[in-house]
Short mmCIF file of C-alpha atoms in Angstrom, two decimals:
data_model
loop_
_atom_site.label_atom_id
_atom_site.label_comp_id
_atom_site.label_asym_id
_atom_site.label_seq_id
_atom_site.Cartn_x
_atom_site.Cartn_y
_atom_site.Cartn_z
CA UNK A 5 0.00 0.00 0.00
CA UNK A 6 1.53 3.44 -0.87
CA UNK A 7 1.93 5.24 2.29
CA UNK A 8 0.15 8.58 1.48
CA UNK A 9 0.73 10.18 4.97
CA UNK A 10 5.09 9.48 4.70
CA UNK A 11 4.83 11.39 1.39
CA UNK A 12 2.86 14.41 3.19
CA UNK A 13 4.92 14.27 5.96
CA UNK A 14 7.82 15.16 3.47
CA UNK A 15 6.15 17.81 1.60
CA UNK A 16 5.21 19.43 5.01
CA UNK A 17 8.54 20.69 5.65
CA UNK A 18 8.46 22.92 3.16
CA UNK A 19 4.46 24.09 3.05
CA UNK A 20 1.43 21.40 4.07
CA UNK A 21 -0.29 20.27 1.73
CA UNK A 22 -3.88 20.99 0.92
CA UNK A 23 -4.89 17.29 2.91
CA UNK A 24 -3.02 18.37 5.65
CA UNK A 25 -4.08 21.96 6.38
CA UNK A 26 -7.94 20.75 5.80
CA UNK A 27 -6.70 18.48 8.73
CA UNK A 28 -5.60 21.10 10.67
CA UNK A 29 -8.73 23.36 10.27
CA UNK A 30 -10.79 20.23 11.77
CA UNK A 31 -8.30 20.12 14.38
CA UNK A 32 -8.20 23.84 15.31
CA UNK A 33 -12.48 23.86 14.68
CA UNK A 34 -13.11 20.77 17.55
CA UNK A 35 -10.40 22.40 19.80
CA UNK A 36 -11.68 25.42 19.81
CA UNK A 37 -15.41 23.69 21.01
CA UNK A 38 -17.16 21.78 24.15
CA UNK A 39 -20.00 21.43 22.01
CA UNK A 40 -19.89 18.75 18.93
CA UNK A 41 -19.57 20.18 14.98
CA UNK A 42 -21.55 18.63 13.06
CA UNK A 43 -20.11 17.21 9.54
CA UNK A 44 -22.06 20.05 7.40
CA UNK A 45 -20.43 23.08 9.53
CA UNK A 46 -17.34 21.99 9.05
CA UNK A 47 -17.91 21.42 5.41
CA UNK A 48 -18.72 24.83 5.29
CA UNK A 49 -16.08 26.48 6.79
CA UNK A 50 -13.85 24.28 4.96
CA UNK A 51 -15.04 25.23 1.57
CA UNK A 52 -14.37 28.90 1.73
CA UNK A 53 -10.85 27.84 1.03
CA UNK A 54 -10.81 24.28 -0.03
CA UNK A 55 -13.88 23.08 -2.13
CA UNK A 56 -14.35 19.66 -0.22
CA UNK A 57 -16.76 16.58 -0.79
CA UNK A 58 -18.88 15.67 2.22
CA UNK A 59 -16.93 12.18 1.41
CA UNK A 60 -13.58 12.96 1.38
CA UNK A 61 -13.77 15.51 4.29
CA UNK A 62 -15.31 12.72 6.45
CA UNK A 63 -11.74 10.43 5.16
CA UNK A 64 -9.51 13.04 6.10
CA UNK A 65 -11.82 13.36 9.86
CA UNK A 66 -11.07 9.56 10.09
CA UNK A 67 -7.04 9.61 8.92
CA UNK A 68 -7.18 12.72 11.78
CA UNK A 69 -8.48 9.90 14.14
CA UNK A 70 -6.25 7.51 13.36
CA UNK A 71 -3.38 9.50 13.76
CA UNK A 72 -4.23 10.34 17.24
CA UNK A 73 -4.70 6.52 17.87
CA UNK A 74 -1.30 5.46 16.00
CA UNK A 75 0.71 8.28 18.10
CA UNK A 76 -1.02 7.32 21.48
CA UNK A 77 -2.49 11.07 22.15
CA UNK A 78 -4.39 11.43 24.52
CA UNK A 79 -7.33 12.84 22.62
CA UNK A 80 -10.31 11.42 20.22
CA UNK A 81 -13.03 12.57 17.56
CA UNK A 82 -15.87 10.94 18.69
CA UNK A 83 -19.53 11.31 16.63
CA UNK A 84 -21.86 12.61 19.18
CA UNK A 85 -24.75 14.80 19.11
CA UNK A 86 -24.84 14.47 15.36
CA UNK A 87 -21.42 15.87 14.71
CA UNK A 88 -17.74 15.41 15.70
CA UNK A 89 -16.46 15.85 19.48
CA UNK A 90 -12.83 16.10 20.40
CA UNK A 91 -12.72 15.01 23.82
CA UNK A 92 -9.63 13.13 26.29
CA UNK A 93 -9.60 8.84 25.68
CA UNK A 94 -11.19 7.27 28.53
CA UNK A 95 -7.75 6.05 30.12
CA UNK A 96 -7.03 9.75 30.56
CA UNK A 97 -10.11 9.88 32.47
CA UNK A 98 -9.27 8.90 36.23
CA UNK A 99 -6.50 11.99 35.58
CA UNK A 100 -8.55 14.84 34.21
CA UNK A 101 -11.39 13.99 36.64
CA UNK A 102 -8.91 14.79 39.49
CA UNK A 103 -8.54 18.04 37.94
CA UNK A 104 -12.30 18.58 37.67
CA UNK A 105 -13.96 17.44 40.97
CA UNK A 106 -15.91 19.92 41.99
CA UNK A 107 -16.61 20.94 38.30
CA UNK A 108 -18.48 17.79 36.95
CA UNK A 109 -21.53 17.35 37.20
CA UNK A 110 -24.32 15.13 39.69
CA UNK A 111 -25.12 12.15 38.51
CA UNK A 112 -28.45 11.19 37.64
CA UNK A 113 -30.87 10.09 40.28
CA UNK A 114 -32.28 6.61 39.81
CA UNK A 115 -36.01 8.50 39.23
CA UNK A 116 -34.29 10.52 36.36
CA UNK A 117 -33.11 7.41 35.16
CA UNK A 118 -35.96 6.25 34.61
CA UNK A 119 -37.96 9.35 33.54
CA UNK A 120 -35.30 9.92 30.87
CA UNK A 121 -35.48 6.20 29.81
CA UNK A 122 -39.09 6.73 29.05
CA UNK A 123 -38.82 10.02 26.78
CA UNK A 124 -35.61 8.64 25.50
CA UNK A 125 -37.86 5.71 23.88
CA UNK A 126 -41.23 6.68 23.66
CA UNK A 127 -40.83 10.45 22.63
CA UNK A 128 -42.80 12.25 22.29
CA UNK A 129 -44.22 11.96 25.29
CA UNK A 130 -46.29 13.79 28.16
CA UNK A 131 -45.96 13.89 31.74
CA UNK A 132 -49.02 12.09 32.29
CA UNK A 133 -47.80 9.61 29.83
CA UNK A 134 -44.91 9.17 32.12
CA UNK A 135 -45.89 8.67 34.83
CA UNK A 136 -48.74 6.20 33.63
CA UNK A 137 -45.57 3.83 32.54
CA UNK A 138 -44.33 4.43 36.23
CA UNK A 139 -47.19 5.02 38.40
CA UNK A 140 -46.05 8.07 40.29
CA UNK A 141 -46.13 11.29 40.20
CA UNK A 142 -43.26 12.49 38.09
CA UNK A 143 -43.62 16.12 37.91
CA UNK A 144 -40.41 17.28 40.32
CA UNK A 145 -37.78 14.86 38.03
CA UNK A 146 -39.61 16.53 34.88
CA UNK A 147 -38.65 19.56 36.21
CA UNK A 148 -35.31 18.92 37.22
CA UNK A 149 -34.54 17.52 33.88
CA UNK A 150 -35.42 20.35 31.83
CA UNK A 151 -33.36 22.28 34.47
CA UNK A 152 -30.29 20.15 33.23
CA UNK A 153 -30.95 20.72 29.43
CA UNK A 154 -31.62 17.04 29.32
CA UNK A 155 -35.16 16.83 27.86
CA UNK A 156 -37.35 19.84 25.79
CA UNK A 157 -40.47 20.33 24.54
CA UNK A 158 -40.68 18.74 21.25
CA UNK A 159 -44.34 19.55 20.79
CA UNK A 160 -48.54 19.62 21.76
CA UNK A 161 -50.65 16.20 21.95
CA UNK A 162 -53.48 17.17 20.25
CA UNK A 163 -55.57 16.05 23.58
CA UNK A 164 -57.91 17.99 25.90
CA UNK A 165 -55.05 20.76 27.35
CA UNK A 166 -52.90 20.25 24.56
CA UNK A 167 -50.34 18.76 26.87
CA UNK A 168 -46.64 19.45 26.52
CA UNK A 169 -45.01 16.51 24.60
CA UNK A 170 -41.24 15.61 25.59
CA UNK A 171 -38.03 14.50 24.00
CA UNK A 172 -34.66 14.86 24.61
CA UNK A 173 -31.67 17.39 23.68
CA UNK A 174 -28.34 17.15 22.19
CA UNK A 175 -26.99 17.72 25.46
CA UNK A 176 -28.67 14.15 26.23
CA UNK A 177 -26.83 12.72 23.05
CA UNK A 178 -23.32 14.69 24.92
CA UNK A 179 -24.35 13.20 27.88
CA UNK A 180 -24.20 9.66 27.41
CA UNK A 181 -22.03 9.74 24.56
CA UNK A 182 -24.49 8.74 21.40
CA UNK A 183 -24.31 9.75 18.14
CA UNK A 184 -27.66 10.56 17.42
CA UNK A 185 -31.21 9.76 19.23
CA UNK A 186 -31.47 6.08 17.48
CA UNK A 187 -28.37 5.40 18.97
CA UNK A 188 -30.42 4.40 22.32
CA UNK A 189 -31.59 1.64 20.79
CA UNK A 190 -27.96 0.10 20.83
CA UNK A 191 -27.56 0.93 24.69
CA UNK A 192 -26.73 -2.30 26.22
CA UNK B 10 -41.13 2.45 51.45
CA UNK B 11 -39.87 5.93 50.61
CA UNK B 12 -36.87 3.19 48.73
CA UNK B 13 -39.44 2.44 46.06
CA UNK B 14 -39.91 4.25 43.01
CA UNK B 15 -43.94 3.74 42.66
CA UNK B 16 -46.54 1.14 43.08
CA UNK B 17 -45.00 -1.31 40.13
CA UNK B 18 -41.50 -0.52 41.75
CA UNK B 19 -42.57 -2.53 45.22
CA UNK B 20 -44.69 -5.21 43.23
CA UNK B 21 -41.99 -5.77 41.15
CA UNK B 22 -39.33 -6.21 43.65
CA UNK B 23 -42.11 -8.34 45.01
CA UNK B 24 -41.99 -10.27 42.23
CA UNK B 25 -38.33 -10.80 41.97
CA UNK B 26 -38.24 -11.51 45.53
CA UNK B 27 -40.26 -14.39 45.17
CA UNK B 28 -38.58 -15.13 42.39
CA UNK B 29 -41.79 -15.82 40.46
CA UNK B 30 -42.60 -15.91 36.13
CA UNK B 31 -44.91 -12.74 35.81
CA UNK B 32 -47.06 -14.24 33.66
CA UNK B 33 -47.73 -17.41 36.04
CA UNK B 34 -47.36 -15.16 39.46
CA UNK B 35 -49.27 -16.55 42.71
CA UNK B 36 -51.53 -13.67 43.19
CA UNK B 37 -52.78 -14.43 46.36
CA UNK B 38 -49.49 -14.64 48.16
CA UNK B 39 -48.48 -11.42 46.26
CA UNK B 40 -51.88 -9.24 46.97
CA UNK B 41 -51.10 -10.16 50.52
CA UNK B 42 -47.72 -9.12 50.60
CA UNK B 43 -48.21 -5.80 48.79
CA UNK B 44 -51.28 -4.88 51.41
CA UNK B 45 -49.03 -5.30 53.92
CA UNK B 46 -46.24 -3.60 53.01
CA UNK B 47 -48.87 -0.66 52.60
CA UNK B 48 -50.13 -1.17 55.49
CA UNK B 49 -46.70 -0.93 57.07
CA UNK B 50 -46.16 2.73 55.38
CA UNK B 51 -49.17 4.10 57.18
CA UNK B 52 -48.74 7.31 54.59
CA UNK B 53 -50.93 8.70 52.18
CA UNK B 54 -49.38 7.18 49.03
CA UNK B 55 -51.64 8.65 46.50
CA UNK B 56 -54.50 7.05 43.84
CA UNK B 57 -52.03 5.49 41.51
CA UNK B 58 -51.21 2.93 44.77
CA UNK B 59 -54.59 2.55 45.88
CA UNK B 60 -55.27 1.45 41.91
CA UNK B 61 -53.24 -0.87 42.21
CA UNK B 62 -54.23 -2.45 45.37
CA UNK B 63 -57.46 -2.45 44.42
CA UNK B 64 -57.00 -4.16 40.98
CA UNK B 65 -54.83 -6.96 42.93
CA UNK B 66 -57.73 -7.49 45.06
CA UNK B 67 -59.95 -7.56 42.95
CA UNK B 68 -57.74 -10.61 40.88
CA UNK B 69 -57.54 -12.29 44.09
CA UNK B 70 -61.11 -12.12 45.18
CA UNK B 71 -62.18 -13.37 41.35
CA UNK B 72 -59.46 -16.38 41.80
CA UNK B 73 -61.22 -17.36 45.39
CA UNK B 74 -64.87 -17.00 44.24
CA UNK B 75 -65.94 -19.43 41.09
CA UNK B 76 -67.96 -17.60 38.97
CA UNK B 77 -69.10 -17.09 35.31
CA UNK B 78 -65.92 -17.35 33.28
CA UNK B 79 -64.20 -13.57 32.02
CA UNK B 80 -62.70 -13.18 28.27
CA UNK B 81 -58.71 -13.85 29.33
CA UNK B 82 -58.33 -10.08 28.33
CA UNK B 83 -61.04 -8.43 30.20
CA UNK B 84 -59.14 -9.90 33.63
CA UNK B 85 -57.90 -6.86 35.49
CA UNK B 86 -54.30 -9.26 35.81
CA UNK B 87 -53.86 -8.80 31.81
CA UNK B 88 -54.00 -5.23 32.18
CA UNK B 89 -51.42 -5.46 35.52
CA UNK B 90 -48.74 -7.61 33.81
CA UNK B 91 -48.56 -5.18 30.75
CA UNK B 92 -48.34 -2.68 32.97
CA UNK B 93 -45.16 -4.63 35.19
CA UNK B 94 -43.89 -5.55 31.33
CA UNK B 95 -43.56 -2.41 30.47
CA UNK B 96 -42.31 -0.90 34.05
CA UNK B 97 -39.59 -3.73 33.71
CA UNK B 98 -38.49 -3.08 30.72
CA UNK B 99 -38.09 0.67 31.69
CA UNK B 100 -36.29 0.10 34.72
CA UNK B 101 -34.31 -2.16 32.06
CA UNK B 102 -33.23 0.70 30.17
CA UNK B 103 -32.83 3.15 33.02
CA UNK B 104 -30.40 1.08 34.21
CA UNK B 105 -28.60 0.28 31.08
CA UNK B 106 -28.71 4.11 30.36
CA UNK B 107 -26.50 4.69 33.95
CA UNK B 108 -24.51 2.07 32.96
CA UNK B 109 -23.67 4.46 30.16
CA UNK B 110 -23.79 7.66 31.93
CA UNK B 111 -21.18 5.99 34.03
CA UNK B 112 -18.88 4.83 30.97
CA UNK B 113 -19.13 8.44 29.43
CA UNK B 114 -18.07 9.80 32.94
CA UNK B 115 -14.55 8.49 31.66
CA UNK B 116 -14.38 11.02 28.54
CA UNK B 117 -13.91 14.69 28.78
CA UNK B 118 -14.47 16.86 26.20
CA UNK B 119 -12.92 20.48 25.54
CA UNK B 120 -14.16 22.95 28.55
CA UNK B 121 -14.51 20.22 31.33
CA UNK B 122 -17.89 21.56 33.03
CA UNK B 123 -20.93 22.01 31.40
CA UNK B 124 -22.53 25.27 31.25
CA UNK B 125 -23.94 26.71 34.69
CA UNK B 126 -27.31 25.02 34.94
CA UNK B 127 -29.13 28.04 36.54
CA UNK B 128 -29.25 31.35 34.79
CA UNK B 129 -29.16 34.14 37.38
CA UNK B 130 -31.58 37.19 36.80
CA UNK B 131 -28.12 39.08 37.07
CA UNK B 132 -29.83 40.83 40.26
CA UNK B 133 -26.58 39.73 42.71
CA UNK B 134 -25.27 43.83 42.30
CA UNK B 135 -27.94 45.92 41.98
CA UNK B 136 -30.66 46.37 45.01
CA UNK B 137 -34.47 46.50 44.63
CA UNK B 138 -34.00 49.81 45.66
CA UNK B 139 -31.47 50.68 43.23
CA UNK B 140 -34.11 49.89 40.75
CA UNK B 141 -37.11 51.21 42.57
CA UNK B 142 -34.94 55.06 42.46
CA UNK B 143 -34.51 54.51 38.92
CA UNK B 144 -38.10 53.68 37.77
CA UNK B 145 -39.18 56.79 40.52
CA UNK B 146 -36.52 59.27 38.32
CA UNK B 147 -37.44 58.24 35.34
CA UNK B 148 -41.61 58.69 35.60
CA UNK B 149 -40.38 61.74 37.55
CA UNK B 150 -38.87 63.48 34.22
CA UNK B 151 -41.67 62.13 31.82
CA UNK B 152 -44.52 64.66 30.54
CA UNK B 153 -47.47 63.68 32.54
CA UNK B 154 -50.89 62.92 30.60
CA UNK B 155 -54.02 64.16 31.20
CA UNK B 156 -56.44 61.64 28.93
CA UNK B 157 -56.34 57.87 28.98
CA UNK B 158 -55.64 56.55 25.64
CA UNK B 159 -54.94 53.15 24.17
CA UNK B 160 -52.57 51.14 24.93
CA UNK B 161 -49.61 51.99 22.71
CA UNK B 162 -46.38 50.35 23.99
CA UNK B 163 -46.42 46.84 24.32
CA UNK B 164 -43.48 44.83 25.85
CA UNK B 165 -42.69 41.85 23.04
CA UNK B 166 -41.87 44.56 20.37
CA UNK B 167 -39.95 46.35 23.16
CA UNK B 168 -38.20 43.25 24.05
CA UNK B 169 -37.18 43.01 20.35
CA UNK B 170 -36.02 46.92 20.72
CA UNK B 171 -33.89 46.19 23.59
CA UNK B 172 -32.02 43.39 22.25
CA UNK B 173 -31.26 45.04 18.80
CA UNK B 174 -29.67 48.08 21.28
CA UNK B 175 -27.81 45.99 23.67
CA UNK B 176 -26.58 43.59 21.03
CA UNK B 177 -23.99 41.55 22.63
CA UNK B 178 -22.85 45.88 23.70
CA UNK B 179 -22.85 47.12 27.62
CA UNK B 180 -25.43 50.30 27.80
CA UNK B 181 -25.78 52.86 30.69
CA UNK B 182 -29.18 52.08 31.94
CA UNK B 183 -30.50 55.83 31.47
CA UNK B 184 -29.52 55.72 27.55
CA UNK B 185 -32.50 52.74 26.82
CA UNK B 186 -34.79 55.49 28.97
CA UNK B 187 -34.61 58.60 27.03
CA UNK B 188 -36.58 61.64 27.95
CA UNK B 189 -38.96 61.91 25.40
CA UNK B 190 -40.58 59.03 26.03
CA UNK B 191 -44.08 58.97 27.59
CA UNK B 192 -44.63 57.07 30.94
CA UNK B 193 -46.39 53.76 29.31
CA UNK B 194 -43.71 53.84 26.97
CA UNK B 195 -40.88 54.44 30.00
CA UNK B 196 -43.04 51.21 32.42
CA UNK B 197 -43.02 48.67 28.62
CA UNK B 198 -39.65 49.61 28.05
CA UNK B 199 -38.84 49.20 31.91
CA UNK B 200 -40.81 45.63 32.14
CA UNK B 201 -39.27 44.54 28.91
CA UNK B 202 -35.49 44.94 30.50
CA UNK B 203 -36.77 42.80 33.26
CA UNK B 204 -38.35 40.03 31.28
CA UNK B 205 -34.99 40.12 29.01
CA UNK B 206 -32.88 39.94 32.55
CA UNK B 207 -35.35 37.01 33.69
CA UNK B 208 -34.76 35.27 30.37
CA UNK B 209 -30.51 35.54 31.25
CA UNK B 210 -30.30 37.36 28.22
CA UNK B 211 -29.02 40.27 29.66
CA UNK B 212 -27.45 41.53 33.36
CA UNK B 213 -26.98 44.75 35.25
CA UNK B 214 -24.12 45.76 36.61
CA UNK B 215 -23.52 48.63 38.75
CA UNK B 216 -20.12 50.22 39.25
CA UNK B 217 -19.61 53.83 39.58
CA UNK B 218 -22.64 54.12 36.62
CA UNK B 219 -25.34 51.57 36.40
CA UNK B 220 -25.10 49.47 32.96
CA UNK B 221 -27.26 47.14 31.66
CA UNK B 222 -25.08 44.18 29.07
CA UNK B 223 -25.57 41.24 27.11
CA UNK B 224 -24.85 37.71 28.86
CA UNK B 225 -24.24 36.06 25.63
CA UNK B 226 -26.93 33.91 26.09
#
């Protein structure tokens, strides 16, 4: 196999070539983020210099990837939220979370568990729909998890009231680390 | 009691207790357990647990008394082991979705905390009564009115006014109030800021002026 990344790695010395500094922009776009970039924005921004294929640009995201895995860095693209996430590999992660004690955040209560199961796979959804499926009164985790940016209103149930239908946010898909909202379907 | 998560949470660790096939569960034995245990709680548990009772009693009483024979799916039970189904295969997924939770824990991405969950008003520096001198000075300089006319200022257009002037800027509070404006213009445009600082859109800050700015948000 002709090693395409030796013969960049040569040219780079003098000025990168167009592969590479498309590279770098996805680099220097995910850095500069907490929040995922989705394939499309980057394709954007991309093409204002470099006219780029949705195809190729997701190749050079994955030889990006690689290169982090082959030289052992300690960060990874992930797909999550419906777009690209740099974030630290999970062996970093008994280090950083030293760093970050007081900064992460609670865990989820074993009622929001459960609350977020049920819009996660039978949005949308209303409270009362909820809390049918569990038999209690589910209004204070409701609450609490729109408080967290975990679940929105995704729309009315054309019912008596026109009750509030739920789903869940991309700060859900962060959350748990999914790609996309039928990714919860693969939870195991 | 307060341990369980519901009705179906207790019957189902019931269930698993006993270590019985829901579908083929000793109802009796179960009803009798379950009564107690609510019995034992001596609190006001709400409908959704008298229901349920009821329902199981109801099974139990129709499995002690022959009688003329019920379609299979008119039974109350039916209706109580799609309900347990269901519960279970929640609690299945709530669990598998901490299991997750806790796996992600292990990743962190560019920023390390999330954004603040609550948004503050952006009240922490200025007093009520800062406020309450302002509103005074401003109704104090505008032209009163003798006649009562229609309303003419209304705060969602003013809202949109206020954000095209603060725009991502940092104001003086008296330059959104200027003089010419009439006092239901001065109270709109005055509620408006307040909505907008409600909404975290916008804070106000006082240092040796008072300034109203954008939170980014």
């Amino acid at each position: 196999m002709l090693n395409l990344l030796d013969v960049e790695t040569e040219q780079e010395e003098r000025a990168p070539s167009r592969d590479r500094q498309i590279m770098r922009i996805i680099e220097a776009l995910l850095f500069s983020t907490a929040d995922s970039v989705s394939l499309e924005k980057i394709k954007e921004i991309v093409s204002s210099v470099y006219p780029v294929g949705l195809r190729e640009l997701r190749r050079l995201i994955d030889a990006l990837r690689e290169e982090y895995r082959d030289q052992n860095r300690a960060f990874t693209i992930d797909e999550i939220a419906d777009g690209y996430l740099l974030r630290t590999v999970e062996e970093m992660g008994p280090y950083v979370e030293l760093l970050h004690l007081n900064r992460r955040g609670e865990k989820l209560s074993k009622a929001s568990m459960e609350v977020l199961a049920i819009i996660a796979y039978r949005s949308p959804i209303t409270r009362a729909e909820v809390e049918a499926i569990r038999g209690v009164d589910s209004s204070g985790t409701v609450a609490s998890l729109i408080e967290r940016g975990l679940i929105e209103e995704v729309g009315r149930k054309e019912a008596p009231g026109r009750p509030i239908q739920w789903g869940v946010t991309k700060r859900f898909l962060k959350h748990f680390g999914l790609k996309s909202a039928a990714d919860i379907h693969q939870i195991k | 009691m307060e341990n369980f998560k519901g009705p179906l949470d207790l019957l189902l660790f019931l269930i698993q207790k006993e270590e019985l096939d829901i579908t083929d569960v000793e109802l009796s034995l179960l009803t009798t357990q379950f009564a107690e245990k609510i019995d034992e709680a001596e609190i006001d548990l709400g409908s959704e647990w008298l229901v349920l009772t009821a329902t199981l009693l109801l099974i139990k009483s129709q499995k002690l008394i022959p009688g003329e024979e019920i379609p299979e799916e008119e039974l109350p039970r039916v209706a109580v082991f799609q309900k347990l189904l269901e519960y279970c295969q929640i609690k299945e997924a709530a669990s598998a979705l901490a299991n997750q939770e806790d796996k992600q824990r292990l990743f962190f991405s560019r920023g390390g905390s999330e954004k603040p969950e609550r948004t503050t008003s952006g009240l922490e520096e200025v007093a009520i009564e800062d406020l309450t001198a302002l509103l005074r000075d401003l109704l104090a300089r505008a032209p009163k009115m003798g006649t009562i006319e229609k309303e003419q200022w209304e705060v969602s257009p003013k809202i949109e006014w206020l954000r095209s002037q603060i725009n991502l800027n940092r104001l003086a509070f008296t330059s959104l109030f200027h003089s010419e404006m009439c006092r239901g213009e001065l109270i709109v445009t005055f509620l408006a800021l307040l909505e907008l600082m409600k909404l975290g859109e916008v804070r106000v800050i006082k240092e040796e002026e008072i300034y109203v700015e954008s939170t980014g948000c």
